[in-house]
PDB file of C-alpha atoms and ligand atoms in Angstrom:
ATOM      1  CA  MET A   1     -17.146  -1.638 -16.736  1.00  0.00           C
ATOM      2  CA  ALA A   2     -14.423  -2.061 -14.154  1.00  0.00           C
ATOM      3  CA  ARG A   3     -15.024  -0.731 -10.665  1.00  0.00           C
ATOM      4  CA  ILE A   4     -13.068  -0.223  -7.470  1.00  0.00           C
ATOM      5  CA  SER A   5     -14.905  -2.232  -4.843  1.00  0.00           C
ATOM      6  CA  ALA A   6     -12.650  -2.006  -1.797  1.00  0.00           C
ATOM      7  CA  GLY A   7      -9.417  -0.728  -0.352  1.00  0.00           C
ATOM      8  CA  ILE A   8      -6.922  -2.104   2.112  1.00  0.00           C
ATOM      9  CA  ALA A   9      -4.092  -0.332   3.878  1.00  0.00           C
ATOM     10  CA  THR A  10      -1.372  -2.010   5.861  1.00  0.00           C
ATOM     11  CA  SER A  11       2.155  -1.513   7.103  1.00  0.00           C
ATOM     12  CA  HIS A  12       4.675  -3.614   5.180  1.00  0.00           C
ATOM     13  CA  VAL A  13       7.368  -4.312   7.796  1.00  0.00           C
ATOM     14  CA  PRO A  14       9.949  -6.748   6.324  1.00  0.00           C
ATOM     15  CA  ALA A  15      10.335  -8.601   9.656  1.00  0.00           C
ATOM     16  CA  ILE A  16       6.651  -9.578   9.343  1.00  0.00           C
ATOM     17  CA  GLY A  17       7.563 -11.245   6.053  1.00  0.00           C
ATOM     18  CA  ALA A  18      10.463 -13.038   7.731  1.00  0.00           C
ATOM     19  CA  ALA A  19       8.229 -14.177  10.621  1.00  0.00           C
ATOM     20  CA  PHE A  20       5.714 -15.446   8.079  1.00  0.00           C
ATOM     21  CA  ASP A  21       8.299 -17.288   5.974  1.00  0.00           C
ATOM     22  CA  LEU A  22      10.022 -18.845   9.006  1.00  0.00           C
ATOM     23  CA  GLY A  23       6.773 -20.097  10.580  1.00  0.00           C
ATOM     24  CA  LYS A  24       6.936 -17.737  13.576  1.00  0.00           C
ATOM     25  CA  THR A  25       3.438 -16.304  13.324  1.00  0.00           C
ATOM     26  CA  LYS A  26       2.391 -17.985  16.592  1.00  0.00           C
ATOM     27  CA  ASP A  27       5.445 -16.813  18.557  1.00  0.00           C
ATOM     28  CA  PRO A  28       4.428 -14.614  21.518  1.00  0.00           C
ATOM     29  CA  TYR A  29       5.988 -11.531  19.931  1.00  0.00           C
ATOM     30  CA  TRP A  30       4.303 -11.997  16.548  1.00  0.00           C
ATOM     31  CA  ALA A  31       0.973 -13.631  17.424  1.00  0.00           C
ATOM     32  CA  PRO A  32      -0.779 -10.343  18.368  1.00  0.00           C
ATOM     33  CA  VAL A  33       0.376  -8.804  15.075  1.00  0.00           C
ATOM     34  CA  PHE A  34      -0.889 -11.645  12.898  1.00  0.00           C
ATOM     35  CA  GLU A  35      -4.169 -11.796  14.844  1.00  0.00           C
ATOM     36  CA  GLY A  36      -4.891  -8.321  13.522  1.00  0.00           C
ATOM     37  CA  TYR A  37      -5.040  -9.817  10.021  1.00  0.00           C
ATOM     38  CA  GLU A  38      -7.421 -12.702  10.776  1.00  0.00           C
ATOM     39  CA  PHE A  39     -10.377 -10.580   9.695  1.00  0.00           C
ATOM     40  CA  VAL A  40      -8.962  -9.654   6.287  1.00  0.00           C
ATOM     41  CA  LYS A  41      -7.876 -13.237   5.590  1.00  0.00           C
ATOM     42  CA  GLU A  42     -11.515 -14.347   5.992  1.00  0.00           C
ATOM     43  CA  TRP A  43     -13.008 -11.280   4.303  1.00  0.00           C
ATOM     44  CA  ILE A  44     -10.853 -11.657   1.199  1.00  0.00           C
ATOM     45  CA  LYS A  45     -12.236 -15.152   0.586  1.00  0.00           C
ATOM     46  CA  ASP A  46     -15.616 -13.597  -0.266  1.00  0.00           C
ATOM     47  CA  ASN A  47     -14.107 -10.483  -1.775  1.00  0.00           C
ATOM     48  CA  THR A  48     -11.266 -11.693  -3.967  1.00  0.00           C
ATOM     49  CA  PRO A  49     -10.865  -9.075  -6.686  1.00  0.00           C
ATOM     50  CA  ASP A  50      -9.772  -9.652 -10.267  1.00  0.00           C
ATOM     51  CA  VAL A  51      -7.011  -7.084  -9.863  1.00  0.00           C
ATOM     52  CA  VAL A  52      -5.250  -5.292  -7.018  1.00  0.00           C
ATOM     53  CA  ILE A  53      -3.593  -1.961  -7.737  1.00  0.00           C
ATOM     54  CA  LEU A  54      -0.912  -2.201  -5.071  1.00  0.00           C
ATOM     55  CA  VAL A  55       0.468   1.195  -4.099  1.00  0.00           C
ATOM     56  CA  TYR A  56       3.815   0.810  -2.345  1.00  0.00           C
ATOM     57  CA  ASN A  57       7.355   2.088  -2.313  1.00  0.00           C
ATOM     58  CA  ASP A  58      10.454   0.288  -3.428  1.00  0.00           C
ATOM     59  CA  HIS A  59      13.177   0.527  -0.747  1.00  0.00           C
ATOM     60  CA  ALA A  60      16.134   0.768  -3.162  1.00  0.00           C
ATOM     61  CA  SER A  61      15.781  -2.990  -3.618  1.00  0.00           C
ATOM     62  CA  SER A  62      14.926  -3.031  -7.269  1.00  0.00           C
ATOM     63  CA  LEU A  63      14.909   0.643  -8.213  1.00  0.00           C
ATOM     64  CA  MET A  64      18.339   1.786  -7.164  1.00  0.00           C
ATOM     65  CA  MET A  65      18.972   5.411  -6.396  1.00  0.00           C
ATOM     66  CA  ASP A  66      20.239   6.097  -9.933  1.00  0.00           C
ATOM     67  CA  ILE A  67      16.691   6.690 -11.177  1.00  0.00           C
ATOM     68  CA  VAL A  68      13.953   7.804  -8.770  1.00  0.00           C
ATOM     69  CA  PRO A  69      10.530   8.157 -10.382  1.00  0.00           C
ATOM     70  CA  THR A  70       7.929  10.019  -8.335  1.00  0.00           C
ATOM     71  CA  PHE A  71       5.073   7.773  -9.507  1.00  0.00           C
ATOM     72  CA  ALA A  72       5.658   4.622 -11.543  1.00  0.00           C
ATOM     73  CA  MET A  73       3.795   1.537 -12.678  1.00  0.00           C
ATOM     74  CA  GLY A  74       5.092  -1.974 -13.190  1.00  0.00           C
ATOM     75  CA  PHE A  75       4.649  -2.836 -16.849  1.00  0.00           C
ATOM     76  CA  ALA A  76       6.189  -6.299 -17.046  1.00  0.00           C
ATOM     77  CA  ASP A  77       4.004  -9.393 -17.390  1.00  0.00           C
ATOM     78  CA  GLU A  78       5.286 -10.610 -14.039  1.00  0.00           C
ATOM     79  CA  PHE A  79       7.495  -9.616 -11.137  1.00  0.00           C
ATOM     80  CA  GLN A  80       9.694 -11.823  -8.925  1.00  0.00           C
ATOM     81  CA  SER A  81      10.105 -11.058  -5.258  1.00  0.00           C
ATOM     82  CA  ALA A  82      13.274  -9.006  -4.773  1.00  0.00           C
ATOM     83  CA  ASP A  83      16.406 -10.260  -3.068  1.00  0.00           C
ATOM     84  CA  GLU A  84      16.801  -7.686  -0.297  1.00  0.00           C
ATOM     85  CA  GLY A  85      20.040  -9.169   0.993  1.00  0.00           C
ATOM     86  CA  TRP A  86      18.876 -12.490   2.427  1.00  0.00           C
ATOM     87  CA  GLY A  87      17.482 -14.162  -0.731  1.00  0.00           C
ATOM     88  CA  ARG A  88      14.144 -13.810  -2.450  1.00  0.00           C
ATOM     89  CA  ARG A  89      11.084 -14.380  -0.268  1.00  0.00           C
ATOM     90  CA  PRO A  90       9.581 -17.774  -1.158  1.00  0.00           C
ATOM     91  CA  VAL A  91       6.316 -16.292  -2.392  1.00  0.00           C
ATOM     92  CA  PRO A  92       4.479 -16.615  -5.702  1.00  0.00           C
ATOM     93  CA  VAL A  93       5.383 -14.476  -8.659  1.00  0.00           C
ATOM     94  CA  VAL A  94       3.243 -11.345  -9.028  1.00  0.00           C
ATOM     95  CA  LYS A  95       1.307 -11.341 -12.302  1.00  0.00           C
ATOM     96  CA  ASN A  96       0.257  -8.096 -13.928  1.00  0.00           C
ATOM     97  CA  HIS A  97      -3.027  -7.196 -15.620  1.00  0.00           C
ATOM     98  CA  ILE A  98      -1.293  -5.539 -18.507  1.00  0.00           C
ATOM     99  CA  GLU A  99      -4.424  -4.317 -20.338  1.00  0.00           C
ATOM    100  CA  LEU A 100      -5.719  -2.498 -17.270  1.00  0.00           C
ATOM    101  CA  ALA A 101      -2.219  -1.204 -16.485  1.00  0.00           C
ATOM    102  CA  ALA A 102      -1.918   0.185 -20.016  1.00  0.00           C
ATOM    103  CA  HIS A 103      -5.336   1.831 -19.768  1.00  0.00           C
ATOM    104  CA  ILE A 104      -4.531   3.423 -16.405  1.00  0.00           C
ATOM    105  CA  ALA A 105      -1.164   4.679 -17.648  1.00  0.00           C
ATOM    106  CA  GLU A 106      -2.781   6.273 -20.688  1.00  0.00           C
ATOM    107  CA  GLN A 107      -5.550   7.888 -18.638  1.00  0.00           C
ATOM    108  CA  LEU A 108      -3.061   9.195 -16.073  1.00  0.00           C
ATOM    109  CA  VAL A 109      -1.014  10.880 -18.777  1.00  0.00           C
ATOM    110  CA  ILE A 110      -4.196  12.404 -20.245  1.00  0.00           C
ATOM    111  CA  ASP A 111      -4.951  13.556 -16.697  1.00  0.00           C
ATOM    112  CA  GLU A 112      -1.525  15.283 -16.579  1.00  0.00           C
ATOM    113  CA  PHE A 113       0.275  12.694 -14.447  1.00  0.00           C
ATOM    114  CA  ASP A 114       3.447  11.815 -16.346  1.00  0.00           C
ATOM    115  CA  ILE A 115       3.723   8.321 -14.987  1.00  0.00           C
ATOM    116  CA  THR A 116       6.941   6.330 -15.369  1.00  0.00           C
ATOM    117  CA  LEU A 117       6.616   2.846 -16.895  1.00  0.00           C
ATOM    118  CA  ILE A 118       8.903   0.164 -15.507  1.00  0.00           C
ATOM    119  CA  ASN A 119       9.328  -2.691 -17.944  1.00  0.00           C
ATOM    120  CA  GLU A 120      11.493  -4.805 -15.689  1.00  0.00           C
ATOM    121  CA  MET A 121      11.702  -4.931 -11.914  1.00  0.00           C
ATOM    122  CA  ASP A 122      11.427  -7.123  -8.843  1.00  0.00           C
ATOM    123  CA  VAL A 123       8.952  -6.332  -6.073  1.00  0.00           C
ATOM    124  CA  ASP A 124      10.222  -5.919  -2.514  1.00  0.00           C
ATOM    125  CA  HIS A 125       8.623  -6.264   0.942  1.00  0.00           C
ATOM    126  CA  GLY A 126       6.484  -3.177   0.297  1.00  0.00           C
ATOM    127  CA  CYS A 127       4.508  -5.304  -2.161  1.00  0.00           C
ATOM    128  CA  THR A 128       4.966  -8.910  -1.023  1.00  0.00           C
ATOM    129  CA  VAL A 129       4.419  -8.567   2.743  1.00  0.00           C
ATOM    130  CA  PRO A 130       0.876  -7.152   2.307  1.00  0.00           C
ATOM    131  CA  LEU A 131       0.097  -9.954  -0.177  1.00  0.00           C
ATOM    132  CA  SER A 132       1.189 -12.555   2.393  1.00  0.00           C
ATOM    133  CA  LEU A 133      -0.759 -10.877   5.201  1.00  0.00           C
ATOM    134  CA  VAL A 134      -3.976 -10.843   3.183  1.00  0.00           C
ATOM    135  CA  PHE A 135      -3.781 -14.031   1.111  1.00  0.00           C
ATOM    136  CA  GLY A 136      -1.646 -16.156   3.443  1.00  0.00           C
ATOM    137  CA  ASP A 137       0.552 -19.007   2.306  1.00  0.00           C
ATOM    138  CA  VAL A 138      -0.636 -19.783  -1.226  1.00  0.00           C
ATOM    139  CA  GLU A 139       0.796 -21.439  -4.335  1.00  0.00           C
ATOM    140  CA  GLU A 140      -0.330 -18.550  -6.517  1.00  0.00           C
ATOM    141  CA  TRP A 141      -1.689 -15.108  -5.700  1.00  0.00           C
ATOM    142  CA  PRO A 142      -5.414 -15.400  -6.430  1.00  0.00           C
ATOM    143  CA  CYS A 143      -5.597 -12.213  -8.514  1.00  0.00           C
ATOM    144  CA  LYS A 144      -3.598 -10.030 -10.828  1.00  0.00           C
ATOM    145  CA  VAL A 145      -1.538  -7.247  -9.246  1.00  0.00           C
ATOM    146  CA  ILE A 146      -0.504  -3.923 -10.783  1.00  0.00           C
ATOM    147  CA  PRO A 147       2.500  -2.619  -8.825  1.00  0.00           C
ATOM    148  CA  PHE A 148       2.184   1.142  -8.381  1.00  0.00           C
ATOM    149  CA  VAL A 149       5.388   2.635  -7.015  1.00  0.00           C
ATOM    150  CA  VAL A 150       5.688   5.951  -5.144  1.00  0.00           C
ATOM    151  CA  ASN A 151       8.894   7.737  -4.213  1.00  0.00           C
ATOM    152  CA  VAL A 152       9.064   8.193  -0.452  1.00  0.00           C
ATOM    153  CA  SER A 153      12.830   7.642  -0.212  1.00  0.00           C
ATOM    154  CA  GLN A 154      14.435  10.715  -1.673  1.00  0.00           C
ATOM    155  CA  PHE A 155      13.429  14.361  -1.503  1.00  0.00           C
ATOM    156  CA  PRO A 156      11.324  15.719  -3.162  1.00  0.00           C
ATOM    157  CA  THR A 157       8.610  13.212  -2.294  1.00  0.00           C
ATOM    158  CA  PRO A 158       5.098  13.951  -3.588  1.00  0.00           C
ATOM    159  CA  SER A 159       2.756  15.972  -1.390  1.00  0.00           C
ATOM    160  CA  GLY A 160      -0.363  14.539   0.215  1.00  0.00           C
ATOM    161  CA  GLU A 161      -2.481  16.687  -2.091  1.00  0.00           C
ATOM    162  CA  ARG A 162      -0.719  15.293  -5.146  1.00  0.00           C
ATOM    163  CA  CYS A 163      -1.203  11.751  -3.849  1.00  0.00           C
ATOM    164  CA  TRP A 164      -4.879  12.465  -3.308  1.00  0.00           C
ATOM    165  CA  LYS A 165      -5.208  13.694  -6.892  1.00  0.00           C
ATOM    166  CA  ILE A 166      -3.468  10.676  -8.390  1.00  0.00           C
ATOM    167  CA  GLY A 167      -5.764   8.433  -6.327  1.00  0.00           C
ATOM    168  CA  GLU A 168      -8.752  10.219  -7.869  1.00  0.00           C
ATOM    169  CA  ALA A 169      -7.186   9.870 -11.315  1.00  0.00           C
ATOM    170  CA  ILE A 170      -6.715   6.130 -10.766  1.00  0.00           C
ATOM    171  CA  ARG A 171     -10.379   5.917  -9.788  1.00  0.00           C
ATOM    172  CA  ASN A 172     -11.465   7.701 -12.976  1.00  0.00           C
ATOM    173  CA  ALA A 173      -9.190   5.545 -15.096  1.00  0.00           C
ATOM    174  CA  VAL A 174     -10.537   2.279 -13.662  1.00  0.00           C
ATOM    175  CA  LYS A 175     -14.128   3.423 -14.171  1.00  0.00           C
ATOM    176  CA  THR A 176     -13.559   3.873 -17.893  1.00  0.00           C
ATOM    177  CA  PHE A 177     -11.995   0.449 -18.496  1.00  0.00           C
ATOM    178  CA  PRO A 178     -14.571  -1.421 -20.585  1.00  0.00           C
ATOM    179  CA  GLU A 179     -14.080  -4.910 -19.134  1.00  0.00           C
ATOM    180  CA  ASP A 180     -16.173  -5.981 -16.154  1.00  0.00           C
ATOM    181  CA  LEU A 181     -13.438  -6.173 -13.512  1.00  0.00           C
ATOM    182  CA  ASP A 182     -13.538  -6.061  -9.733  1.00  0.00           C
ATOM    183  CA  VAL A 183     -10.571  -3.940  -8.679  1.00  0.00           C
ATOM    184  CA  GLN A 184      -9.176  -3.208  -5.241  1.00  0.00           C
ATOM    185  CA  VAL A 185      -6.619  -0.560  -4.364  1.00  0.00           C
ATOM    186  CA  TRP A 186      -4.192  -1.253  -1.546  1.00  0.00           C
ATOM    187  CA  GLY A 187      -1.912   1.296   0.107  1.00  0.00           C
ATOM    188  CA  THR A 188       1.078   0.018   2.058  1.00  0.00           C
ATOM    189  CA  GLY A 189       3.720   1.387   4.432  1.00  0.00           C
ATOM    190  CA  GLY A 190       3.586   3.458   7.606  1.00  0.00           C
ATOM    191  CA  MET A 191       2.554   4.064  10.223  1.00  0.00           C
ATOM    192  CA  SER A 192       4.991   6.144  12.287  1.00  0.00           C
ATOM    193  CA  HIS A 193       8.548   4.845  12.214  1.00  0.00           C
ATOM    194  CA  GLN A 194      12.127   5.987  11.934  1.00  0.00           C
ATOM    195  CA  LEU A 195      14.797   3.416  11.124  1.00  0.00           C
ATOM    196  CA  HIS A 196      17.967   5.506  11.349  1.00  0.00           C
ATOM    197  CA  GLY A 197      19.592   8.344  13.249  1.00  0.00           C
ATOM    198  CA  THR A 198      19.139   9.723  16.712  1.00  0.00           C
ATOM    199  CA  ARG A 199      15.345   9.417  16.627  1.00  0.00           C
ATOM    200  CA  ALA A 200      15.405   5.757  15.452  1.00  0.00           C
ATOM    201  CA  GLY A 201      12.559   3.857  17.065  1.00  0.00           C
ATOM    202  CA  LEU A 202      10.225   6.863  17.145  1.00  0.00           C
ATOM    203  CA  ILE A 203       6.520   5.954  17.346  1.00  0.00           C
ATOM    204  CA  ASN A 204       3.701   8.517  17.541  1.00  0.00           C
ATOM    205  CA  GLU A 205       0.590   6.627  18.575  1.00  0.00           C
ATOM    206  CA  GLU A 206      -1.547   9.749  18.945  1.00  0.00           C
ATOM    207  CA  PHE A 207      -0.796  10.836  15.369  1.00  0.00           C
ATOM    208  CA  ASP A 208      -1.335   7.340  13.969  1.00  0.00           C
ATOM    209  CA  ARG A 209      -4.675   6.817  15.706  1.00  0.00           C
ATOM    210  CA  ARG A 210      -5.945  10.208  14.564  1.00  0.00           C
ATOM    211  CA  PHE A 211      -4.848   9.371  11.006  1.00  0.00           C
ATOM    212  CA  ILE A 212      -6.874   6.154  11.103  1.00  0.00           C
ATOM    213  CA  ASP A 213      -9.835   8.017  12.658  1.00  0.00           C
ATOM    214  CA  LEU A 214      -9.914  10.570   9.877  1.00  0.00           C
ATOM    215  CA  LEU A 215      -9.068   8.284   6.973  1.00  0.00           C
ATOM    216  CA  ALA A 216     -12.455   6.616   6.769  1.00  0.00           C
ATOM    217  CA  HIS A 217     -14.827   9.591   6.867  1.00  0.00           C
ATOM    218  CA  GLU A 218     -12.845  12.841   6.802  1.00  0.00           C
ATOM    219  CA  PRO A 219      -9.870  11.804   4.692  1.00  0.00           C
ATOM    220  CA  GLU A 220      -9.427  15.100   2.901  1.00  0.00           C
ATOM    221  CA  GLU A 221      -8.207  16.648   6.173  1.00  0.00           C
ATOM    222  CA  LEU A 222      -5.192  14.371   5.849  1.00  0.00           C
ATOM    223  CA  LYS A 223      -4.088  15.534   2.443  1.00  0.00           C
ATOM    224  CA  TYR A 224      -2.879  18.825   3.911  1.00  0.00           C
ATOM    225  CA  ILE A 225      -0.345  17.182   6.218  1.00  0.00           C
ATOM    226  CA  THR A 226       2.968  18.490   4.919  1.00  0.00           C
ATOM    227  CA  ARG A 227       6.084  16.446   4.342  1.00  0.00           C
ATOM    228  CA  LEU A 228       7.751  18.358   7.159  1.00  0.00           C
ATOM    229  CA  GLU A 229       4.942  17.373   9.527  1.00  0.00           C
ATOM    230  CA  TYR A 230       5.296  13.707   8.564  1.00  0.00           C
ATOM    231  CA  LEU A 231       9.016  13.970   9.253  1.00  0.00           C
ATOM    232  CA  ARG A 232       8.584  15.744  12.571  1.00  0.00           C
ATOM    233  CA  GLU A 233       5.586  13.792  13.875  1.00  0.00           C
ATOM    234  CA  THR A 234       6.061  10.310  12.428  1.00  0.00           C
ATOM    235  CA  GLY A 235       9.805   9.952  11.834  1.00  0.00           C
ATOM    236  CA  THR A 236      11.703   9.738   8.580  1.00  0.00           C
ATOM    237  CA  GLU A 237       9.765   6.723   7.260  1.00  0.00           C
ATOM    238  CA  GLY A 238       6.286   7.808   8.399  1.00  0.00           C
ATOM    239  CA  ILE A 239       5.944   9.567   5.037  1.00  0.00           C
ATOM    240  CA  GLU A 240       4.987   6.129   3.695  1.00  0.00           C
ATOM    241  CA  LEU A 241       1.476   7.028   4.904  1.00  0.00           C
ATOM    242  CA  ILE A 242       0.943   9.114   1.773  1.00  0.00           C
ATOM    243  CA  MET A 243       0.326   5.814  -0.009  1.00  0.00           C
ATOM    244  CA  TRP A 244      -2.710   5.236   2.220  1.00  0.00           C
ATOM    245  CA  LEU A 245      -4.064   8.534   0.856  1.00  0.00           C
ATOM    246  CA  ILE A 246      -3.800   7.288  -2.739  1.00  0.00           C
ATOM    247  CA  MET A 247      -5.803   4.206  -1.781  1.00  0.00           C
ATOM    248  CA  ARG A 248      -8.406   6.266   0.057  1.00  0.00           C
ATOM    249  CA  ALA A 249      -8.874   8.793  -2.768  1.00  0.00           C
ATOM    250  CA  ALA A 250      -9.307   5.950  -5.255  1.00  0.00           C
ATOM    251  CA  LEU A 251     -12.309   4.691  -3.265  1.00  0.00           C
ATOM    252  CA  GLY A 252     -14.425   7.848  -3.632  1.00  0.00           C
ATOM    253  CA  TYR A 253     -16.445   9.534  -0.897  1.00  0.00           C
ATOM    254  CA  GLY A 254     -18.400   6.878   0.921  1.00  0.00           C
ATOM    255  CA  VAL A 255     -16.721   3.879   2.486  1.00  0.00           C
ATOM    256  CA  GLU A 256     -17.758   1.306   5.008  1.00  0.00           C
ATOM    257  CA  GLU A 257     -14.977   0.585   7.448  1.00  0.00           C
ATOM    258  CA  LYS A 258     -14.840  -3.172   7.963  1.00  0.00           C
ATOM    259  CA  LYS A 259     -11.673  -3.379  10.041  1.00  0.00           C
ATOM    260  CA  ARG A 260      -9.132  -1.241  11.830  1.00  0.00           C
ATOM    261  CA  PHE A 261      -6.081  -2.496  13.649  1.00  0.00           C
ATOM    262  CA  TYR A 262      -3.153  -0.822  15.394  1.00  0.00           C
ATOM    263  CA  ARG A 263      -0.284  -2.557  17.119  1.00  0.00           C
ATOM    264  CA  VAL A 264       3.035  -1.675  18.734  1.00  0.00           C
ATOM    265  CA  PRO A 265       5.565  -3.327  18.862  1.00  0.00           C
ATOM    266  CA  ALA A 266       6.306  -4.925  15.525  1.00  0.00           C
ATOM    267  CA  SER A 267       9.927  -4.447  14.539  1.00  0.00           C
ATOM    268  CA  ASN A 268      10.555  -0.674  14.453  1.00  0.00           C
ATOM    269  CA  THR A 269       7.148   0.300  13.168  1.00  0.00           C
ATOM    270  CA  ALA A 270       3.680   1.039  14.464  1.00  0.00           C
ATOM    271  CA  VAL A 271       1.638  -1.469  12.489  1.00  0.00           C
ATOM    272  CA  GLY A 272      -1.667  -0.146  11.165  1.00  0.00           C
ATOM    273  CA  HIS A 273      -4.226  -1.838   8.975  1.00  0.00           C
ATOM    274  CA  VAL A 274      -7.695  -0.954   7.651  1.00  0.00           C
ATOM    275  CA  VAL A 275     -10.221  -2.546   5.302  1.00  0.00           C
ATOM    276  CA  TYR A 276     -12.796  -0.387   3.519  1.00  0.00           C
ATOM    277  CA  GLU A 277     -15.615  -1.318   1.178  1.00  0.00           C
ATOM    278  CA  ALA A 278     -16.549   1.360  -1.360  1.00  0.00           C
ATOM    279  CA  LYS A 279     -20.133   2.605  -1.288  1.00  0.00           C
ATOM    280  CA  SER A 280     -20.270   4.413  -4.598  1.00  0.00           C
TER     281      SER A 280
HETATM  282  C1  DHB B 301      10.725  -1.540   8.828  1.00  0.00           C
HETATM  283  C2  DHB B 301       9.559  -0.951   8.346  1.00  0.00           C
HETATM  284  C3  DHB B 301       9.455  -0.587   6.997  1.00  0.00           C
HETATM  285  O1  DHB B 301       8.370   0.031   6.452  1.00  0.00           O
HETATM  286  C4  DHB B 301      10.510  -0.839   6.144  1.00  0.00           C
HETATM  287  O2  DHB B 301      10.339  -0.542   4.841  1.00  0.00           O
HETATM  288  C5  DHB B 301      11.677  -1.415   6.614  1.00  0.00           C
HETATM  289  C6  DHB B 301      11.783  -1.766   7.967  1.00  0.00           C
HETATM  290  C7  DHB B 301      10.845  -1.966  10.251  1.00  0.00           C
HETATM  291  O3  DHB B 301       9.978  -1.662  11.067  1.00  0.00           O
HETATM  292  O4  DHB B 301      11.806  -2.651  10.586  1.00  0.00           O
HETATM  293 FE1   FE B 302       8.815   0.673   4.262  1.00  0.00          FE
END
């Protein structure tokens, strides 16, 4: 049977992707950010999964604002990196595991999550920057990737409790897939940041550090954080943290925390990153 073996969360700041693509990872500004990912780059060599379920949000790069699904899955065989205004990132194409994707979609609908299926899309920095941070500069991504898209751009965004439940449903779906697959779930985005308006540049280190503290061993406390609290405490884009909750719920109760990292500055965002191995 398939099983979820580990989870990774990381911010997905587009400027990190640009620094990576332009060979600036050793620049004084960026070096301390990339150092935070040295652990995961080594760890993944011994823990390369067959499939990553990559929970992220599209930033109106591929899914324009004409249709805004709350939860959606990429259903194409492959996905190119999106052109977000300065050309496509020069990264490998993302290849789907369509049989597992189809199984998860079916199980989610049975579980009363009416998931949207996207038969054609490109994947933006929310998906490709984490892949670069973990796998580095490679010719091909070393595993299949199921893009799992969450609306955090337009009200009404899903609640933390709803995200927790869909994470549990993903876990149950993976467990019932008959093939012997090693699956990881990644959650991207966050931590605190606000890109626009009078509070642009807002960072809330105290909130972010407490979120990381609780995520490993008392994660269910976090599912009650309301959307208004995210807005007030972490800025307009801090709501991206709900995707970390989906990852965490998919891992089940016990996790071993292998890495935590927190860094400011990195563009406009407090960069956070964790690696968990599942115990059950
Ligand atoms: C930044 C962070 C994001 O999560 C994003 O989607 C876009 C920009 C930033 O810090 O610049
Ligand atoms: Fe983002």
